[in-house]
């Protein structure tokens, strides 16, 4: 009988196929096929470099096994197997349990914990269309969202899924495969974009989705998408994402914090709530950071959304003659409003945008929580376990 081993795995239901872990792994222990991204047990040395870069926590899965799952087995999975009973005797399993506990503590410290979907969220469809079998969508529109003179070129792209089954929930992402090959001559991997339209389509009842994409200097995916014209065909994979979802419970209160194109899922959340026939009892509060009003995606339409549906706080970092403001500064300026939300068990927190803002936002939330006697780390971990705390940064 083999001595039990710990094996590092990826949860195929939660993984959003962004391939960041694969690109980060220093020893090429992570690989993918058309379906799944997987870890090679023969190569993985538990260095943990892949853990903090994963936006969903799907990378943070571990099993004690007598025989490691092969790559071929993992490629077939649509969900993770349960932990199997181990027959290696009490001593060895106990020692391994301890080793696992230490490993998990270390892994969770890096990743900030695993994501959990809101309890009332609809069940998402995942990975219906893979790299091997993408959908050919057609571009219905490509509109610039930021002022012509602004140094930030952000686009609103509408894709018609051409009748293919492509159910998306607010908060999910899709992949777009840029044509051509990379420097090594391999086909480009899909680039992930958050959907900014609600589940019933950009236009209600039409099988179309919208994206919010910023042109990045030398970005293969973003330049391809931002240059698309009406009528162009695009190869699309997905949908992806099983945790950063809108609660269906209309009484859920939402505290949403974003920078730039991180606003995409919040546009979808807001439109979903606007279109819900009975409306929603739970309020929504948005903290949104951008360089200037000209470079804040959807600034005009957002200002028209009534405060009774969505309370908005804008933070501008580069307005001439004004003090630099980040979202965390606006949160501190409105600490009573944030504190009241933090104390309410109906509140869900969503953070989306620049990875750099994560630490500052966490610190602001910690200060505000602690000012009303809530120990932040315990509160945040409990909220996360209840599916009420969600972070997606890149
Ligand atoms: P900055 O002016 O310092 O770059 P955009 O996508 O248009 O660049 O917007 C991102 C916004 O997020 C900018 O206002 C940017 O400010 C701001 N930002 C940059 N770093 C952080 C951070 N660490 N915390 C919060 N906001 C940040």
Tab-separated table of C-alpha atoms and ligand atoms in Angstrom:
chain	number	residue	atom	x	y	z
A	1	UNK	CA	0.000	0.000	0.000
A	2	UNK	CA	1.221	3.528	-0.805
A	3	UNK	CA	1.946	5.996	1.977
A	4	UNK	CA	-0.760	8.733	1.822
A	5	UNK	CA	0.302	11.951	0.093
A	6	UNK	CA	-1.150	15.410	-0.119
A	7	UNK	CA	-2.112	16.462	-3.628
A	8	UNK	CA	-2.673	19.992	-4.901
A	9	UNK	CA	-5.768	20.318	-7.124
A	10	UNK	CA	-7.852	23.024	-8.834
A	11	UNK	CA	-11.636	23.213	-8.462
A	12	UNK	CA	-12.949	23.037	-12.053
A	13	UNK	CA	-16.318	24.484	-11.029
A	14	UNK	CA	-14.863	27.703	-9.634
A	15	UNK	CA	-11.802	28.145	-11.900
A	16	UNK	CA	-12.374	30.937	-14.422
A	17	UNK	CA	-9.710	29.686	-16.852
A	18	UNK	CA	-7.646	32.868	-16.655
A	19	UNK	CA	-4.457	30.723	-16.765
A	20	UNK	CA	-2.698	33.084	-14.352
A	21	UNK	CA	-1.614	30.158	-12.158
A	22	UNK	CA	-0.169	28.364	-15.168
A	23	UNK	CA	1.779	31.465	-16.175
A	24	UNK	CA	2.984	32.001	-12.596
A	25	UNK	CA	4.139	28.460	-11.738
A	26	UNK	CA	7.965	28.597	-11.783
A	27	UNK	CA	8.350	24.883	-12.612
A	28	UNK	CA	5.568	24.367	-15.197
A	29	UNK	CA	3.620	22.041	-12.901
A	30	UNK	CA	0.312	23.583	-14.048
A	31	UNK	CA	-1.107	22.828	-17.459
A	32	UNK	CA	-4.444	22.803	-19.301
A	33	UNK	CA	-6.402	21.123	-22.054
A	34	UNK	CA	-9.587	22.354	-23.758
A	35	UNK	CA	-11.571	21.753	-20.559
A	36	UNK	CA	-9.565	22.204	-17.378
A	37	UNK	CA	-6.503	23.751	-15.772
A	38	UNK	CA	-4.744	21.090	-13.657
A	39	UNK	CA	-1.723	20.474	-11.405
A	40	UNK	CA	0.802	17.732	-12.154
A	41	UNK	CA	1.389	15.853	-8.875
A	42	UNK	CA	4.772	14.605	-10.128
A	43	UNK	CA	6.033	18.174	-10.524
A	44	UNK	CA	4.275	20.313	-7.869
A	45	UNK	CA	6.656	21.165	-4.995
A	46	UNK	CA	4.094	23.168	-2.939
A	47	UNK	CA	5.980	26.436	-3.426
A	48	UNK	CA	2.577	28.233	-3.190
A	49	UNK	CA	3.477	30.887	-5.807
A	50	UNK	CA	0.194	30.162	-7.609
A	51	UNK	CA	-2.035	30.626	-4.557
A	52	UNK	CA	-2.193	34.431	-4.129
A	53	UNK	CA	-2.487	35.173	-7.860
A	54	UNK	CA	-5.689	33.138	-8.325
A	55	UNK	CA	-8.652	35.544	-8.437
A	56	UNK	CA	-11.225	32.964	-7.253
A	57	UNK	CA	-9.476	30.698	-4.728
A	58	UNK	CA	-10.185	27.695	-6.990
A	59	UNK	CA	-6.436	26.951	-6.874
A	60	UNK	CA	-6.601	26.335	-3.134
A	61	UNK	CA	-7.769	22.686	-3.095
A	62	UNK	CA	-6.007	19.778	-1.445
A	63	UNK	CA	-6.688	16.075	-1.029
A	64	UNK	CA	-4.906	13.317	0.852
A	65	UNK	CA	-4.506	10.452	-1.602
A	66	UNK	CA	-2.840	7.060	-1.730
A	67	UNK	CA	-2.375	7.320	-5.504
A	68	UNK	CA	-2.332	10.860	-6.940
A	69	UNK	CA	-4.984	11.729	-9.514
A	70	UNK	CA	-3.391	11.704	-12.968
A	71	UNK	CA	-3.537	14.621	-15.396
A	72	UNK	CA	-5.933	12.647	-17.624
A	73	UNK	CA	-8.290	12.057	-14.701
A	74	UNK	CA	-8.230	15.750	-13.772
A	75	UNK	CA	-8.881	16.831	-17.378
A	76	UNK	CA	-12.166	14.892	-17.279
A	77	UNK	CA	-13.526	16.431	-14.067
A	78	UNK	CA	-16.529	18.725	-14.014
A	79	UNK	CA	-16.316	18.819	-10.220
A	80	UNK	CA	-13.733	17.876	-7.586
A	81	UNK	CA	-13.910	14.406	-6.030
A	82	UNK	CA	-14.695	14.267	-2.320
A	83	UNK	CA	-11.862	13.444	0.084
A	84	UNK	CA	-11.676	9.602	-0.007
A	85	UNK	CA	-11.237	7.494	3.149
A	86	UNK	CA	-7.554	6.786	3.737
A	87	UNK	CA	-6.570	3.378	5.088
A	88	UNK	CA	-2.946	4.194	5.935
A	89	UNK	CA	-3.356	3.725	9.704
A	90	UNK	CA	-4.063	6.307	12.396
A	91	UNK	CA	-0.502	7.528	12.856
A	92	UNK	CA	0.205	8.331	9.246
A	93	UNK	CA	-3.186	9.981	8.607
A	94	UNK	CA	-2.943	12.024	11.794
A	95	UNK	CA	0.529	13.254	10.864
A	96	UNK	CA	-0.751	14.053	7.399
A	97	UNK	CA	-3.806	15.864	8.792
A	98	UNK	CA	-1.450	18.087	10.757
A	99	UNK	CA	0.714	18.709	7.708
A	100	UNK	CA	-2.428	19.538	5.694
A	101	UNK	CA	-3.682	21.936	8.352
A	102	UNK	CA	-0.328	23.772	8.305
A	103	UNK	CA	-0.331	23.857	4.520
A	104	UNK	CA	-3.894	25.163	4.353
A	105	UNK	CA	-3.208	27.882	6.905
A	106	UNK	CA	-0.298	29.030	4.760
A	107	UNK	CA	-2.284	28.792	1.523
A	108	UNK	CA	-5.286	30.685	2.862
A	109	UNK	CA	-3.077	33.421	4.254
A	110	UNK	CA	-1.814	34.111	0.753
A	111	UNK	CA	-5.086	33.852	-1.128
A	112	UNK	CA	-7.212	35.672	1.412
A	113	UNK	CA	-9.440	32.608	1.602
A	114	UNK	CA	-11.750	30.763	-0.707
A	115	UNK	CA	-14.722	32.338	-2.418
A	116	UNK	CA	-18.241	31.108	-1.755
A	117	UNK	CA	-21.299	32.072	-3.811
A	118	UNK	CA	-24.141	34.006	-2.135
A	119	UNK	CA	-26.644	31.537	-0.659
A	120	UNK	CA	-29.499	32.835	-2.820
A	121	UNK	CA	-27.566	33.163	-6.109
A	122	UNK	CA	-28.852	31.275	-9.157
A	123	UNK	CA	-26.851	28.239	-10.208
A	124	UNK	CA	-24.411	29.402	-12.905
A	125	UNK	CA	-23.561	27.473	-16.070
A	126	UNK	CA	-19.819	27.035	-16.423
A	127	UNK	CA	-17.421	26.248	-19.251
A	128	UNK	CA	-20.175	25.370	-21.744
A	129	UNK	CA	-17.944	26.518	-24.587
A	130	UNK	CA	-14.283	25.497	-24.379
A	131	UNK	CA	-11.107	26.506	-26.206
A	132	UNK	CA	-11.625	23.513	-28.504
A	133	UNK	CA	-15.262	24.413	-29.217
A	134	UNK	CA	-15.788	28.159	-28.864
A	135	UNK	CA	-18.920	29.996	-29.984
A	136	UNK	CA	-18.596	32.286	-32.972
A	137	UNK	CA	-20.251	35.502	-31.798
A	138	UNK	CA	-20.873	38.595	-33.888
A	139	UNK	CA	-20.067	42.159	-32.821
A	140	UNK	CA	-23.233	44.273	-32.591
A	141	UNK	CA	-21.540	47.430	-31.414
A	142	UNK	CA	-18.318	48.959	-30.114
A	143	UNK	CA	-18.737	52.318	-28.350
A	144	UNK	CA	-16.123	54.431	-26.637
A	145	UNK	CA	-17.125	55.123	-23.022
A	146	UNK	CA	-14.453	57.633	-22.132
A	147	UNK	CA	-13.984	61.108	-23.574
A	148	UNK	CA	-12.023	61.276	-26.858
A	149	UNK	CA	-9.288	63.400	-25.319
A	150	UNK	CA	-8.967	61.197	-22.229
A	151	UNK	CA	-5.807	59.083	-21.916
A	152	UNK	CA	-7.951	56.072	-21.068
A	153	UNK	CA	-9.721	54.272	-23.948
A	154	UNK	CA	-12.516	52.143	-22.460
A	155	UNK	CA	-15.028	50.440	-24.767
A	156	UNK	CA	-18.524	49.064	-24.428
A	157	UNK	CA	-18.655	46.018	-26.704
A	158	UNK	CA	-21.887	44.196	-27.510
A	159	UNK	CA	-21.708	40.595	-28.748
A	160	UNK	CA	-24.559	38.657	-30.309
A	161	UNK	CA	-24.197	34.989	-29.386
A	162	UNK	CA	-25.787	33.998	-32.711
A	163	UNK	CA	-28.389	31.704	-31.158
A	164	UNK	CA	-25.820	29.540	-29.304
A	165	UNK	CA	-26.857	28.542	-25.766
A	166	UNK	CA	-24.860	31.007	-23.661
A	167	UNK	CA	-26.557	31.600	-20.299
A	168	UNK	CA	-24.653	34.184	-18.241
A	169	UNK	CA	-25.359	35.471	-14.760
A	170	UNK	CA	-24.352	38.918	-13.540
A	171	UNK	CA	-20.762	38.732	-12.227
A	172	UNK	CA	-19.663	35.959	-14.613
A	173	UNK	CA	-16.945	36.338	-17.253
A	174	UNK	CA	-16.426	35.136	-20.788
A	175	UNK	CA	-13.226	34.382	-22.685
A	176	UNK	CA	-12.290	35.904	-26.026
A	177	UNK	CA	-9.660	34.157	-28.123
A	178	UNK	CA	-7.493	36.657	-30.016
A	179	UNK	CA	-6.669	35.356	-33.494
A	180	UNK	CA	-3.108	34.314	-34.299
A	181	UNK	CA	-0.327	32.879	-32.193
A	182	UNK	CA	1.922	33.938	-29.327
A	183	UNK	CA	5.726	34.357	-29.371
A	184	UNK	CA	6.154	30.588	-29.123
A	185	UNK	CA	3.869	29.985	-32.103
A	186	UNK	CA	1.038	28.604	-29.938
A	187	UNK	CA	-2.566	29.787	-30.418
A	188	UNK	CA	-3.405	32.619	-28.019
A	189	UNK	CA	-5.172	31.644	-24.806
A	190	UNK	CA	-8.583	33.245	-24.239
A	191	UNK	CA	-8.563	36.609	-22.430
A	192	UNK	CA	-11.200	36.930	-19.730
A	193	UNK	CA	-13.666	39.805	-19.536
A	194	UNK	CA	-16.434	40.403	-17.003
A	195	UNK	CA	-19.871	40.612	-18.521
A	196	UNK	CA	-21.448	44.028	-17.923
A	197	UNK	CA	-24.996	43.137	-18.995
A	198	UNK	CA	-27.658	41.334	-16.964
A	199	UNK	CA	-28.795	37.729	-17.446
A	200	UNK	CA	-31.626	38.546	-19.868
A	201	UNK	CA	-29.239	40.268	-22.275
A	202	UNK	CA	-27.899	43.738	-23.000
A	203	UNK	CA	-31.229	44.242	-24.676
A	204	UNK	CA	-33.884	42.341	-22.698
A	205	UNK	CA	-34.837	39.076	-24.371
A	206	UNK	CA	-31.981	39.179	-26.904
A	207	UNK	CA	-29.156	36.659	-26.706
A	208	UNK	CA	-26.496	39.324	-26.424
A	209	UNK	CA	-23.930	40.304	-23.812
A	210	UNK	CA	-21.865	43.416	-23.245
A	211	UNK	CA	-18.286	43.812	-22.036
A	212	UNK	CA	-16.328	46.769	-20.667
A	213	UNK	CA	-12.774	46.665	-21.977
A	214	UNK	CA	-9.864	49.068	-21.495
A	215	UNK	CA	-7.176	49.294	-24.140
A	216	UNK	CA	-3.839	48.427	-22.528
A	217	UNK	CA	-0.559	49.412	-24.198
A	218	UNK	CA	0.723	46.305	-26.054
A	219	UNK	CA	-2.216	44.217	-24.709
A	220	UNK	CA	-2.913	41.489	-27.278
A	221	UNK	CA	-6.463	40.838	-26.086
A	222	UNK	CA	-7.561	44.365	-25.233
A	223	UNK	CA	-6.305	45.907	-28.501
A	224	UNK	CA	-7.993	43.143	-30.493
A	225	UNK	CA	-11.305	43.671	-28.668
A	226	UNK	CA	-11.152	47.480	-28.664
A	227	UNK	CA	-10.513	47.487	-32.449
A	228	UNK	CA	-13.450	45.188	-33.306
A	229	UNK	CA	-16.038	46.573	-35.734
A	230	UNK	CA	-19.739	45.913	-36.045
A	231	UNK	CA	-20.282	42.601	-37.877
A	232	UNK	CA	-16.885	41.083	-36.985
A	233	UNK	CA	-16.837	37.459	-35.809
A	234	UNK	CA	-15.260	36.637	-32.444
A	235	UNK	CA	-14.398	33.280	-30.835
A	236	UNK	CA	-15.901	33.142	-27.342
A	237	UNK	CA	-15.458	30.640	-24.469
A	238	UNK	CA	-17.256	30.347	-21.158
A	239	UNK	CA	-19.198	31.372	-19.236
A	240	UNK	CA	-16.924	31.270	-16.178
A	241	UNK	CA	-17.218	32.120	-12.499
A	242	UNK	CA	-19.338	30.494	-9.821
A	243	UNK	CA	-18.911	32.747	-6.806
A	244	UNK	CA	-18.807	36.484	-7.670
A	245	UNK	CA	-22.575	36.428	-8.254
A	246	UNK	CA	-25.570	38.587	-7.416
A	247	UNK	CA	-27.797	37.301	-4.598
A	248	UNK	CA	-31.289	36.643	-5.987
A	249	UNK	CA	-32.674	37.635	-2.583
A	250	UNK	CA	-34.170	41.086	-3.292
A	251	UNK	CA	-33.585	42.092	0.340
A	252	UNK	CA	-29.799	41.618	0.061
A	253	UNK	CA	-27.937	44.913	0.482
A	254	UNK	CA	-24.908	45.438	-1.763
A	255	UNK	CA	-21.727	47.382	-0.976
A	256	UNK	CA	-19.788	47.533	-4.255
A	257	UNK	CA	-16.260	48.934	-4.541
A	258	UNK	CA	-14.453	49.229	-7.880
A	259	UNK	CA	-11.907	50.987	-10.029
A	260	UNK	CA	-12.119	51.461	-13.815
A	261	UNK	CA	-13.400	48.432	-15.728
A	262	UNK	CA	-13.980	46.671	-12.400
A	263	UNK	CA	-17.342	48.421	-12.679
A	264	UNK	CA	-18.516	45.884	-15.312
A	265	UNK	CA	-20.180	43.398	-12.929
A	266	UNK	CA	-21.741	46.265	-10.962
A	267	UNK	CA	-23.383	47.635	-14.110
A	268	UNK	CA	-24.840	44.138	-14.577
A	269	UNK	CA	-25.999	43.974	-10.922
A	270	UNK	CA	-27.629	47.415	-11.194
A	271	UNK	CA	-29.394	46.620	-14.479
A	272	UNK	CA	-30.644	43.294	-13.103
A	273	UNK	CA	-32.152	45.051	-10.117
A	274	UNK	CA	-33.619	47.796	-12.329
A	275	UNK	CA	-35.300	45.146	-14.481
A	276	UNK	CA	-36.620	42.961	-11.640
A	277	UNK	CA	-40.376	43.324	-11.939
A	278	UNK	CA	-41.015	43.690	-8.201
A	279	UNK	CA	-37.858	45.748	-7.646
A	280	UNK	CA	-35.527	45.072	-4.732
A	281	UNK	CA	-35.888	46.031	-1.099
A	282	UNK	CA	-32.140	45.898	-0.425
A	283	UNK	CA	-30.212	49.055	-1.267
A	284	UNK	CA	-26.996	49.300	-3.286
A	285	UNK	CA	-24.022	51.530	-2.502
A	286	UNK	CA	-21.189	52.024	-4.998
A	287	UNK	CA	-17.688	53.401	-4.409
A	288	UNK	CA	-16.090	53.941	-7.833
A	289	UNK	CA	-12.539	55.154	-8.460
A	290	UNK	CA	-11.156	56.578	-11.705
A	291	UNK	CA	-8.592	59.161	-12.767
A	292	UNK	CA	-11.141	61.805	-13.848
A	293	UNK	CA	-14.886	61.996	-14.594
A	294	UNK	CA	-13.949	61.785	-18.318
A	295	UNK	CA	-12.256	58.428	-17.813
A	296	UNK	CA	-14.879	56.874	-15.539
A	297	UNK	CA	-16.778	54.261	-17.584
A	298	UNK	CA	-20.563	54.900	-17.717
A	299	UNK	CA	-20.236	58.210	-15.806
A	300	UNK	CA	-23.192	59.847	-17.623
A	301	UNK	CA	-25.626	56.890	-17.399
A	302	UNK	CA	-24.596	56.185	-13.800
A	303	UNK	CA	-25.407	59.714	-12.688
A	304	UNK	CA	-28.948	59.183	-13.990
A	305	UNK	CA	-29.554	56.070	-11.833
A	306	UNK	CA	-31.634	57.317	-8.892
A	307	UNK	CA	-30.014	57.313	-5.450
A	308	UNK	CA	-32.938	55.279	-4.140
A	309	UNK	CA	-31.667	52.370	-6.277
A	310	UNK	CA	-27.922	53.052	-6.224
A	311	UNK	CA	-26.053	55.419	-3.941
A	312	UNK	CA	-22.873	56.544	-5.731
A	313	UNK	CA	-19.572	57.817	-4.344
A	314	UNK	CA	-16.951	58.726	-6.945
A	315	UNK	CA	-13.229	59.028	-6.159
A	316	UNK	CA	-11.066	60.871	-8.691
A	317	UNK	CA	-7.310	60.598	-8.471
A	318	UNK	CA	-6.151	63.015	-11.191
A	319	UNK	CA	-8.438	66.034	-11.332
A	320	UNK	CA	-6.330	69.157	-11.728
A	321	UNK	CA	-6.368	71.363	-8.672
A	322	UNK	CA	-8.057	68.701	-6.525
A	323	UNK	CA	-6.639	66.380	-3.922
A	324	UNK	CA	-5.942	62.799	-5.131
A	325	UNK	CA	-8.760	60.557	-3.951
A	326	UNK	CA	-8.950	56.752	-3.944
A	327	UNK	CA	-12.033	54.643	-3.208
A	328	UNK	CA	-10.721	53.873	0.258
A	329	UNK	CA	-10.569	57.636	0.989
A	330	UNK	CA	-14.229	58.052	-0.020
A	331	UNK	CA	-15.144	55.049	2.161
A	332	UNK	CA	-13.464	56.668	5.137
A	333	UNK	CA	-15.229	59.968	4.372
A	334	UNK	CA	-18.550	58.063	4.546
A	335	UNK	CA	-17.615	55.767	7.387
A	336	UNK	CA	-21.010	55.913	9.109
A	337	UNK	CA	-22.738	54.682	5.975
A	338	UNK	CA	-20.170	51.874	5.520
A	339	UNK	CA	-20.289	50.935	9.212
A	340	UNK	CA	-24.077	50.611	9.123
A	341	UNK	CA	-23.779	48.268	6.139
A	342	UNK	CA	-21.008	46.217	7.782
A	343	UNK	CA	-23.137	45.658	10.869
A	344	UNK	CA	-26.092	44.320	8.843
A	345	UNK	CA	-26.184	40.539	8.214
A	346	UNK	CA	-28.036	41.247	4.934
A	347	UNK	CA	-25.031	43.078	3.431
A	348	UNK	CA	-22.851	41.587	0.680
A	349	UNK	CA	-19.493	43.213	-0.135
A	350	UNK	CA	-17.973	43.111	-3.629
A	351	UNK	CA	-14.532	44.471	-4.557
A	352	UNK	CA	-13.521	44.508	-8.234
A	353	UNK	CA	-10.718	46.187	-10.142
A	354	UNK	CA	-7.019	46.883	-9.699
A	355	UNK	CA	-5.174	44.367	-7.552
A	356	UNK	CA	-3.365	47.289	-5.959
A	357	UNK	CA	-6.532	48.599	-4.339
A	358	UNK	CA	-7.180	45.396	-2.390
A	359	UNK	CA	-4.904	46.244	0.545
A	360	UNK	CA	-6.122	49.844	0.875
A	361	UNK	CA	-9.785	48.833	0.739
A	362	UNK	CA	-9.217	46.052	3.269
A	363	UNK	CA	-7.519	48.496	5.613
A	364	UNK	CA	-10.365	51.004	5.304
A	365	UNK	CA	-12.936	48.273	5.980
A	366	UNK	CA	-10.873	47.105	8.980
A	367	UNK	CA	-10.714	50.623	10.460
A	368	UNK	CA	-14.421	51.219	9.936
A	369	UNK	CA	-15.444	47.781	11.298
A	370	UNK	CA	-13.234	48.175	14.339
A	371	UNK	CA	-14.608	51.667	15.044
A	372	UNK	CA	-17.947	49.972	15.770
A	373	UNK	CA	-16.400	47.087	17.706
A	374	UNK	CA	-16.418	44.481	14.914
A	375	UNK	CA	-13.123	42.548	14.754
A	376	UNK	CA	-12.434	42.836	11.013
A	377	UNK	CA	-10.607	39.596	10.175
A	378	UNK	CA	-13.196	37.453	12.006
A	379	UNK	CA	-16.053	39.440	10.469
A	380	UNK	CA	-14.586	39.253	6.960
A	381	UNK	CA	-13.879	35.508	7.210
A	382	UNK	CA	-17.396	34.820	8.467
A	383	UNK	CA	-18.866	36.953	5.658
A	384	UNK	CA	-16.737	35.100	3.108
A	385	UNK	CA	-17.831	31.693	4.428
A	386	UNK	CA	-21.467	32.869	4.193
A	387	UNK	CA	-20.971	33.965	0.572
A	388	UNK	CA	-21.223	37.668	1.496
A	389	UNK	CA	-17.658	38.833	0.732
A	390	UNK	CA	-16.256	38.736	-2.778
A	391	UNK	CA	-13.024	40.047	-4.258
A	392	UNK	CA	-12.021	39.892	-7.920
A	393	UNK	CA	-8.870	41.847	-8.684
A	394	UNK	CA	-6.349	41.614	-11.506
B	1	LIG	P1	-3.930	56.658	-10.062
B	1	LIG	O1	-4.253	58.029	-10.553
B	1	LIG	O2	-3.008	56.699	-8.886
B	1	LIG	O3	-3.470	55.745	-11.157
B	1	LIG	P2	-7.994	53.605	-14.405
B	1	LIG	O4	-8.389	52.176	-14.708
B	1	LIG	O5	-8.751	54.593	-15.213
B	1	LIG	O6	-6.532	53.794	-14.398
B	1	LIG	O7	-8.536	53.855	-12.922
B	1	LIG	C1	-7.981	53.219	-11.849
B	1	LIG	C2	-8.117	54.133	-10.677
B	1	LIG	O8	-7.662	53.434	-9.513
B	1	LIG	C3	-7.267	55.372	-10.805
B	1	LIG	O9	-7.932	56.465	-10.247
B	1	LIG	C4	-6.040	54.982	-10.009
B	1	LIG	O10	-5.316	56.096	-9.483
B	1	LIG	C5	-6.697	54.246	-8.872
B	1	LIG	N1	-5.719	53.474	-8.076
B	1	LIG	C6	-4.435	53.169	-8.366
B	1	LIG	N2	-3.854	52.502	-7.343
B	1	LIG	C7	-4.786	52.380	-6.382
B	1	LIG	C8	-4.781	51.814	-5.072
B	1	LIG	N3	-3.704	51.228	-4.570
B	1	LIG	N4	-5.915	51.874	-4.348
B	1	LIG	C9	-7.036	52.468	-4.862
B	1	LIG	N5	-7.101	53.034	-6.085
B	1	LIG	C10	-5.988	52.996	-6.831
